[in-house]
XYZ file of C-alpha atoms in Angstrom:
591
model
C 204.124 55.105 123.540
C 200.553 55.415 124.135
C 198.820 58.798 124.439
C 196.868 58.085 127.493
C 194.296 59.177 129.892
C 191.328 61.437 129.218
C 191.882 61.368 125.498
C 193.777 58.643 123.847
C 194.999 59.713 120.469
C 192.116 61.027 118.371
C 188.869 60.394 120.214
C 187.672 63.246 122.267
C 187.080 62.057 125.804
C 183.848 63.055 127.489
C 184.206 64.353 131.132
C 183.811 60.671 132.212
C 186.074 58.124 133.824
C 187.926 55.728 131.647
C 191.342 54.280 130.680
C 193.547 54.878 127.768
C 192.278 53.388 124.434
C 188.781 52.608 126.009
C 187.619 56.021 127.282
C 184.063 57.015 126.719
C 184.193 59.076 123.599
C 182.063 62.045 122.136
C 182.430 62.432 118.389
C 181.238 65.783 117.121
C 179.671 65.880 113.787
C 180.177 69.266 111.677
C 179.745 70.732 108.340
C 182.275 69.577 105.730
C 185.223 72.115 105.573
C 189.003 72.242 105.618
C 191.429 72.105 108.435
C 192.219 75.837 107.950
C 191.813 77.688 111.242
C 192.528 80.715 113.191
C 194.800 81.308 116.298
C 192.734 81.195 119.489
C 192.430 84.509 121.308
C 193.358 85.248 124.997
C 189.590 84.507 126.157
C 189.830 80.979 124.545
C 193.159 80.313 126.279
C 191.688 81.422 129.687
C 188.693 79.233 129.260
C 190.909 76.198 128.305
C 193.235 76.682 131.344
C 190.125 77.021 133.621
C 188.796 73.720 132.141
C 191.960 71.881 132.462
C 191.791 72.641 136.189
C 188.125 71.985 136.715
C 188.504 68.569 134.826
C 191.639 67.549 136.618
C 190.484 63.923 136.483
C 190.626 63.980 132.656
C 193.675 66.328 132.276
C 195.899 65.233 135.256
C 196.586 68.697 136.070
C 197.414 69.038 139.820
C 197.111 72.022 142.139
C 200.962 72.582 142.177
C 201.055 72.839 138.319
C 200.976 75.724 135.994
C 200.171 75.749 132.292
C 201.881 77.445 129.505
C 200.393 77.756 126.011
C 202.299 76.214 123.217
C 199.647 76.473 120.469
C 196.124 77.308 120.100
C 193.497 76.908 117.233
C 189.930 77.780 116.493
C 188.441 75.537 113.855
C 186.146 76.819 110.996
C 183.153 75.155 112.710
C 184.023 76.805 116.026
C 185.720 74.144 118.102
C 188.692 75.448 119.964
C 192.020 73.602 120.949
C 194.587 74.795 123.224
C 197.914 72.950 123.588
C 199.723 73.354 126.952
C 203.067 72.563 128.345
C 203.158 71.993 132.250
C 205.356 72.964 135.049
C 205.341 71.326 138.550
C 206.307 73.683 141.386
C 207.923 75.798 138.706
C 209.915 73.082 137.079
C 209.107 72.237 133.475
C 207.487 68.768 132.874
C 208.988 66.719 130.114
C 206.194 64.574 128.698
C 203.507 66.593 130.321
C 202.033 68.005 127.229
C 198.170 68.050 126.778
C 195.517 69.634 124.600
C 192.318 70.876 125.908
C 189.201 70.841 123.652
C 186.270 73.337 123.866
C 183.120 73.261 121.900
C 181.967 76.130 119.853
C 180.389 77.891 122.829
C 183.515 77.444 124.939
C 182.428 74.454 126.967
C 184.757 71.680 127.845
C 184.747 68.958 125.323
C 187.600 66.664 126.353
C 191.529 66.467 126.626
C 194.478 64.696 125.013
C 197.270 64.159 127.380
C 200.762 62.558 127.050
C 201.403 61.261 130.515
C 198.523 59.230 132.125
C 199.908 59.400 135.684
C 199.547 62.262 138.125
C 202.869 64.356 138.412
C 203.999 64.305 141.955
C 207.350 64.568 143.800
C 208.386 64.854 147.356
C 210.792 67.537 146.593
C 212.066 69.621 143.617
C 215.513 70.176 145.325
C 218.257 68.317 143.384
C 221.076 66.427 145.015
C 223.326 66.974 142.111
C 224.595 70.441 141.003
C 224.132 71.420 137.257
C 227.832 71.050 136.738
C 227.787 67.614 138.062
C 224.892 66.565 135.813
C 226.477 68.264 132.704
C 229.566 66.250 133.376
C 227.706 62.917 133.508
C 225.747 63.815 130.418
C 228.861 64.682 128.492
C 230.649 61.587 129.689
C 227.717 59.399 128.722
C 227.876 60.138 125.088
C 231.366 61.482 124.806
C 230.092 64.887 123.724
C 230.265 68.400 124.824
C 227.650 69.639 127.385
C 225.745 72.837 126.987
C 222.525 74.132 128.273
C 221.412 72.347 131.419
C 217.882 72.696 132.811
C 216.166 71.173 135.880
C 213.053 69.241 134.893
C 210.470 66.685 135.886
C 210.780 63.630 133.605
C 207.376 62.226 133.187
C 208.074 60.139 130.119
C 208.574 56.776 131.810
C 205.387 56.418 133.484
C 206.555 57.912 136.793
C 207.753 61.449 137.787
C 211.583 61.878 138.179
C 213.446 65.074 139.112
C 216.107 65.216 136.528
C 218.425 67.462 134.581
C 218.089 67.681 130.798
C 221.478 68.544 129.337
C 221.897 69.618 125.634
C 225.051 67.786 124.357
C 226.825 68.359 120.897
C 228.629 65.713 119.018
C 230.070 62.607 120.725
C 229.845 58.927 120.218
C 227.826 57.914 117.128
C 226.529 61.375 116.492
C 226.333 63.044 113.141
C 228.480 66.312 112.881
C 226.572 69.212 114.387
C 223.800 67.032 115.725
C 222.302 67.933 119.181
C 221.106 65.514 121.910
C 219.291 65.913 125.241
C 220.767 63.690 127.874
C 218.398 63.211 130.895
C 220.269 62.706 134.221
C 218.552 61.835 137.530
C 218.979 64.849 139.722
C 219.221 62.676 142.844
C 220.964 59.421 141.890
C 222.924 60.755 138.941
C 221.872 58.008 136.733
C 221.566 58.723 132.929
C 218.016 57.915 132.293
C 217.605 58.696 128.496
C 219.319 60.115 125.430
C 217.044 61.859 122.834
C 218.037 63.575 119.578
C 217.138 67.311 119.251
C 218.023 67.400 115.622
C 215.825 65.518 112.995
C 218.178 63.835 110.464
C 216.838 62.690 106.999
C 219.447 59.900 106.948
C 219.392 57.421 109.799
C 222.637 55.776 111.292
C 220.995 52.484 110.287
C 220.812 53.493 106.586
C 224.498 54.839 106.679
C 225.651 51.550 108.129
C 223.815 49.573 105.497
C 225.161 51.525 102.594
C 228.742 51.200 104.006
C 228.185 47.464 104.410
C 227.057 47.186 100.709
C 229.805 49.388 99.573
C 227.286 51.789 98.008
C 227.544 55.467 97.470
C 224.428 57.463 96.552
C 225.289 59.426 93.407
C 222.378 60.819 91.502
C 222.532 61.597 87.843
C 222.335 65.178 87.570
C 222.121 67.585 84.429
C 224.755 69.826 82.960
C 225.588 73.259 84.113
C 223.039 75.962 83.234
C 222.766 79.694 83.103
C 219.604 81.165 84.761
C 217.563 83.483 82.674
C 218.163 87.196 82.688
C 216.441 88.782 85.637
C 215.130 92.440 85.889
C 217.431 94.724 88.135
C 215.918 98.169 87.693
C 215.787 100.637 90.471
C 212.988 100.437 93.207
C 211.162 103.364 94.685
C 212.550 102.360 98.135
C 214.814 99.714 99.536
C 214.759 97.043 100.665
C 212.182 95.888 98.004
C 210.717 92.652 96.722
C 212.301 91.601 93.473
C 211.848 88.767 90.992
C 214.835 86.607 90.031
C 215.679 82.941 89.118
C 218.109 80.404 89.848
C 219.671 77.227 88.234
C 219.406 74.358 90.949
C 221.004 71.002 91.307
C 217.633 69.084 91.454
C 214.702 71.133 90.365
C 215.969 72.930 87.182
C 215.875 76.678 86.630
C 213.281 78.120 89.032
C 211.716 81.521 89.992
C 213.034 83.020 93.067
C 211.568 86.067 94.958
C 214.461 87.938 96.457
C 215.234 91.291 98.330
C 216.665 94.130 96.407
C 218.829 96.253 98.763
C 220.188 98.672 95.977
C 220.006 99.213 92.234
C 222.248 96.188 91.650
C 222.249 94.425 94.968
C 220.218 91.352 95.837
C 219.894 88.933 98.659
C 218.427 85.348 98.658
C 215.680 86.282 101.073
C 211.825 86.320 100.371
C 209.930 89.243 102.115
C 206.718 87.895 100.621
C 206.903 84.728 102.503
C 207.839 85.842 106.010
C 211.434 86.604 105.058
C 212.297 83.037 104.242
C 215.962 82.978 103.672
C 218.933 80.696 102.805
C 222.455 81.439 103.952
C 225.699 79.513 103.868
C 227.390 77.940 106.878
C 230.628 77.946 104.700
C 231.652 74.410 105.878
C 231.459 75.296 109.602
C 229.058 73.706 112.244
C 227.233 76.982 113.044
C 224.955 76.977 116.142
C 222.732 79.738 115.003
C 221.254 80.924 111.646
C 222.213 84.512 112.075
C 225.998 83.425 111.942
C 225.542 82.257 108.396
C 226.661 84.369 105.473
C 223.852 85.852 103.369
C 224.000 84.959 99.603
C 224.083 88.330 97.612
C 224.808 89.228 94.086
C 224.263 92.019 91.471
C 222.306 90.170 88.806
C 219.481 88.358 90.644
C 220.568 85.190 88.827
C 221.596 82.531 91.197
C 223.713 79.145 90.598
C 224.845 77.274 87.559
C 222.903 74.011 88.006
C 225.819 72.089 89.594
C 227.489 71.772 92.895
C 230.539 73.437 91.539
C 228.812 76.705 92.224
C 227.990 76.967 95.953
C 224.943 79.061 95.126
C 223.277 76.186 93.309
C 222.669 74.238 96.443
C 221.187 77.558 97.878
C 218.804 77.760 94.961
C 217.374 74.402 95.757
C 217.117 75.182 99.580
C 215.467 78.323 98.864
C 212.986 77.050 96.431
C 212.262 74.159 98.887
C 211.749 76.237 101.973
C 209.434 78.765 100.071
C 207.489 75.886 98.443
C 207.010 74.321 101.783
C 205.833 77.594 103.173
C 203.273 77.943 100.254
C 202.187 74.289 100.851
C 201.193 74.810 104.445
C 199.717 78.171 103.875
C 197.839 77.359 100.896
C 196.675 73.864 101.900
C 196.042 74.285 105.656
C 196.165 78.072 106.227
C 199.225 77.534 108.476
C 201.337 80.632 108.213
C 204.899 79.407 108.833
C 206.333 76.526 110.646
C 205.082 77.915 114.107
C 201.985 79.372 112.597
C 203.489 82.809 113.514
C 204.047 84.370 110.053
C 207.744 83.688 110.120
C 209.234 82.093 106.988
C 211.492 79.143 107.064
C 215.333 79.544 107.123
C 218.045 77.337 105.846
C 221.811 76.940 106.165
C 223.491 75.153 103.275
C 227.159 73.783 103.228
C 226.782 72.896 106.874
C 229.886 71.433 108.317
C 232.676 69.448 106.671
C 231.756 66.368 104.747
C 228.330 65.983 106.219
C 226.046 63.446 104.460
C 222.817 64.486 105.859
C 220.205 67.180 106.185
C 218.597 68.200 109.523
C 215.704 70.079 111.045
C 217.174 71.834 114.059
C 214.939 73.142 116.735
C 217.949 74.766 118.290
C 218.272 77.317 115.502
C 214.759 76.738 114.312
C 216.204 76.198 110.749
C 217.225 73.825 108.133
C 220.815 72.407 107.850
C 222.052 70.943 104.652
C 225.322 68.912 104.365
C 227.294 68.749 101.111
C 227.594 65.029 101.187
C 230.387 62.908 102.935
C 231.746 61.388 99.753
C 231.251 58.036 101.145
C 227.517 57.349 101.502
C 226.270 60.507 99.709
C 228.133 62.387 97.147
C 225.902 65.437 96.476
C 224.331 68.142 98.777
C 221.096 66.764 100.365
C 218.896 69.700 99.104
C 216.255 67.565 97.175
C 212.730 68.982 97.246
C 211.101 66.210 99.305
C 214.098 66.219 101.761
C 213.256 69.791 102.447
C 209.409 69.250 102.713
C 210.146 66.309 105.107
C 212.532 68.143 107.282
C 210.456 71.255 107.652
C 207.448 69.198 108.470
C 209.573 67.940 111.524
C 209.387 71.678 112.423
C 205.578 71.737 112.274
C 205.542 68.514 114.420
C 207.946 70.201 116.836
C 205.670 73.112 117.115
C 202.406 70.790 117.602
C 202.395 67.082 118.673
C 206.126 66.830 119.151
C 206.367 63.259 118.852
C 209.213 61.587 120.936
C 210.890 58.118 120.517
C 210.737 55.534 123.150
C 214.487 55.118 123.208
C 217.792 55.705 121.307
C 220.438 53.196 121.015
C 224.199 53.755 121.280
C 224.407 54.401 117.467
C 221.841 57.002 117.536
C 218.912 55.025 115.823
C 215.520 55.917 117.319
C 212.691 53.413 118.265
C 209.030 53.377 119.125
C 205.697 54.222 117.592
C 205.698 57.943 118.482
C 209.052 58.224 116.706
C 207.664 56.300 113.746
C 204.695 58.712 113.574
C 207.220 61.516 113.550
C 208.820 60.118 110.480
C 205.602 59.083 108.746
C 203.910 62.361 108.959
C 207.170 64.216 107.734
C 206.982 61.773 104.695
C 203.230 62.358 104.304
C 203.329 66.171 104.166
C 206.723 66.057 102.319
C 205.141 64.309 99.454
C 202.147 66.577 99.773
C 204.347 69.660 99.271
C 205.959 67.877 96.187
C 202.449 67.414 94.611
C 201.525 70.939 95.316
C 204.807 72.383 93.888
C 204.363 70.081 90.826
C 207.966 70.873 89.609
C 208.694 69.579 85.871
C 212.248 68.487 86.870
C 211.019 66.765 90.060
C 207.663 65.219 89.236
C 205.527 64.542 92.312
C 205.068 61.105 93.608
C 204.668 59.037 96.789
C 208.192 58.224 97.041
C 210.825 59.842 99.278
C 214.350 60.350 98.266
C 214.085 59.360 94.671
C 216.491 62.049 93.651
C 219.336 60.906 96.045
C 220.786 58.316 93.700
C 220.147 55.204 95.718
C 220.216 51.856 93.936
C 216.564 51.035 94.808
C 215.729 54.487 93.276
C 213.967 55.789 96.499
C 214.468 55.888 100.126
C 210.928 55.164 101.254
C 207.617 54.890 99.515
C 203.992 55.288 100.831
C 202.069 52.757 98.642
C 203.986 49.541 99.611
C 206.650 50.501 102.252
C 208.086 47.097 102.336
C 209.747 47.646 98.881
C 212.298 49.476 100.780
C 215.180 46.994 101.451
C 217.574 49.517 102.947
C 215.687 50.535 106.173
C 213.336 47.557 106.213
C 210.244 49.582 106.252
C 207.090 47.533 107.147
C 203.586 47.630 105.600
C 201.529 46.654 108.572
C 201.198 47.055 112.338
C 202.265 44.233 114.689
C 203.221 44.224 118.470
C 206.845 44.637 117.444
C 206.096 48.254 116.314
C 206.615 49.392 119.907
C 210.268 48.913 119.582
C 210.952 49.160 115.897
C 213.391 51.600 114.491
C 211.336 54.735 113.644
C 212.048 54.865 109.803
C 211.227 51.248 109.447
C 208.055 51.633 111.595
C 206.883 54.697 109.680
C 205.486 52.449 107.081
C 202.322 51.645 108.996
C 200.784 55.125 109.035
C 202.355 56.125 105.725
C 200.638 53.121 104.220
C 197.309 54.039 105.810
C 197.531 57.525 104.535
C 198.236 56.253 100.935
C 195.335 53.935 101.051
C 192.927 56.609 102.273
C 194.081 58.962 99.623
C 194.404 56.681 96.519
C 193.000 53.316 97.394
C 194.548 49.811 97.187
C 195.745 47.917 94.129
C 197.549 48.761 90.858
C 197.311 52.309 89.534
C 199.487 54.922 87.610
C 199.474 58.497 89.026
C 201.382 60.977 86.917
C 204.494 59.385 85.734
C 204.654 56.687 88.516
C 203.148 53.277 88.899
C 201.882 51.909 92.369
C 200.435 48.703 93.732
C 199.194 48.892 97.320
C 198.278 45.784 99.276
C 196.173 45.422 102.267
C 196.633 43.233 105.511
C 193.321 41.507 105.115
C 193.213 41.227 101.412
C 190.154 43.468 101.172
C 190.064 46.374 98.761
C 190.160 50.023 99.880
C 188.701 52.951 97.909
C 190.566 56.174 98.318
C 188.943 59.495 99.035
C 191.618 61.746 97.258
C 194.733 63.134 98.467
C 193.309 66.522 99.260
C 190.723 65.224 101.812
C 193.192 62.803 103.349
C 195.795 65.478 103.930
C 193.131 67.693 105.649
C 192.181 64.840 107.985
C 195.787 63.821 108.821
C 196.770 67.527 109.341
C 193.965 68.251 111.689
C 194.698 65.008 113.622
C 198.300 66.113 114.053
C 197.603 69.529 115.198
C 194.477 68.953 117.477
C 194.346 65.396 118.670
C 197.905 64.079 119.057
C 200.586 64.451 121.556
C 204.290 63.525 122.166
C 203.409 59.845 123.110
C 200.750 59.104 120.642
C 201.037 55.632 118.923
C 199.453 54.002 115.879
C 196.139 53.271 117.566
C 195.997 56.810 118.899
C 196.687 58.020 115.432
C 193.762 55.996 114.107
C 191.421 57.590 116.765
C 192.832 61.073 116.009
C 192.203 60.777 112.246
C 188.671 59.434 112.862
C 187.916 62.424 115.114
C 189.402 64.736 112.498
C 187.189 63.098 109.750
C 184.103 63.519 112.118
C 184.988 67.122 112.555
C 185.368 67.939 108.849
C 182.811 65.585 107.212
C 180.636 64.114 109.978
C 180.642 60.770 111.900
C 178.323 59.155 109.393
C 180.247 60.232 106.354
C 181.814 58.098 103.677
C 185.123 59.838 104.516
C 184.861 58.727 108.366
C 184.421 55.167 107.059
C 187.225 55.272 104.782
C 189.520 56.473 107.571
C 188.471 53.359 109.555
C 188.934 51.089 106.515
C 192.450 52.449 105.764
C 193.608 51.746 109.262
C 192.019 48.258 109.160
C 193.846 47.673 105.913
C 197.318 48.042 107.849
C 196.116 46.055 110.802
C 195.273 49.014 113.171
C 191.761 48.379 114.577
C 189.717 49.080 117.596
C 189.762 45.289 118.381
C 193.546 45.001 118.508
C 194.108 48.124 120.478
C 196.616 47.268 123.147
C 196.481 48.261 126.769
C 197.931 51.578 127.646
C 201.647 51.628 127.959
C 201.922 54.572 130.174
């Protein structure tokens, strides 16, 4: 799905006419710097809202629409970016997201928008009632209908008055998974089904493992006893305390906990926005607060195996706090929403759930213990957490959406592929920053899960994955490719930008990255590549961005940070060309 209109993907559109992918662009040069930024103030938001209305030809904002701020950033060099969600005559617009860009002086510098058409309806009065729409949604997927909201669906290239119904469970759904079913509010036709929980393991992968008769069973260490932790009295309670835990996947690790009495501790980290892990106790809980807190009297947690329910909690807590540290230390992002709130996790979710999820409904991580058929252990590996929490960051920013979802729950389309790819990219980034001795950093995903091919996906040569069929290069089939398979295009581009092509050994792992055209690529280093991709995600991408939009977005990000004439800018262009994403083969806008 193409991010269209005034700004397609990454290139800032000047206040001039143009079509998606070919809009006249203005590339701003800036002093080198990181992507760290500040949240924009009310004056910046007002200026951006005024600019969106004044430049309606670029932004697509009509006189009957209102804008609600979702996110706002001020770059170190002074540029401002305000991300809006829209409502038409008071009805929320799905697929109407846009970002307004301002220069350092507050002047209009362009816009990025998801829907390229003008939102317009004859009426916002539905023919169906909420109850009728909920019944149709529940019947469509054989699930249980929950929240029902009247919306304008702008995702299909036209505007349709519809109901968006949240449905739990049903046909082909993972236990506890949520879906949004869109029902035409006039005709009653089911228009789309979209997953609301991002699962690490796709239905396609589970089907493949079942067909092969394979069960992922990682080799794990023996039981361990955590080191003795201090438990002296604090001046006041609650207080920060230093404990440690024996995990399933990352060895014995330090944990910052909360001391509530002389010999009473909770697995909650006050120093990281109250990041906390609780147990769902085998239930499919709807909210984090319904989970039971992990407490003890010693501040030593777990025994290193799944026989102790606390061991999985050690992995989860170490993972969520490490991810918090990664985003804050690398990008200056203070929490998943950049609001200072630490990540939260529920382990032991559901009965025999072989998956891990990011759930925007509870704004938390959900970890199953394995289903015994495809996965035997709790899915609490470090890169699983980094990947899934990055889905939370994406949800708070570009919010990439799949083009379609099949009856088995598999997602398709380039925006969905970018969703998986960016989660892989920053999930591996977190692993590198954490540098855990028991889980050495690498460009592989899921290497701890016990799969026969010894990883789930990899960034250097994605096609080595034979389970999901991940691809190395872009082709026209990417528009309707399953999202995990399609994620290889941008993941490969990132690896080439960071490390370059060809054979090399990084740490304890060997890589050999090819290119589409056979030409070599020289990397600029992982640190610079991460800054460029993060800035592209948080400033220049929207829910419908495709791979060519991602190319433009990362080029703009490189220009922001390093300058349009820099070696880094040229390296970004070269990395995308090496995966067959170029200006020359940019397709016509698809919406």
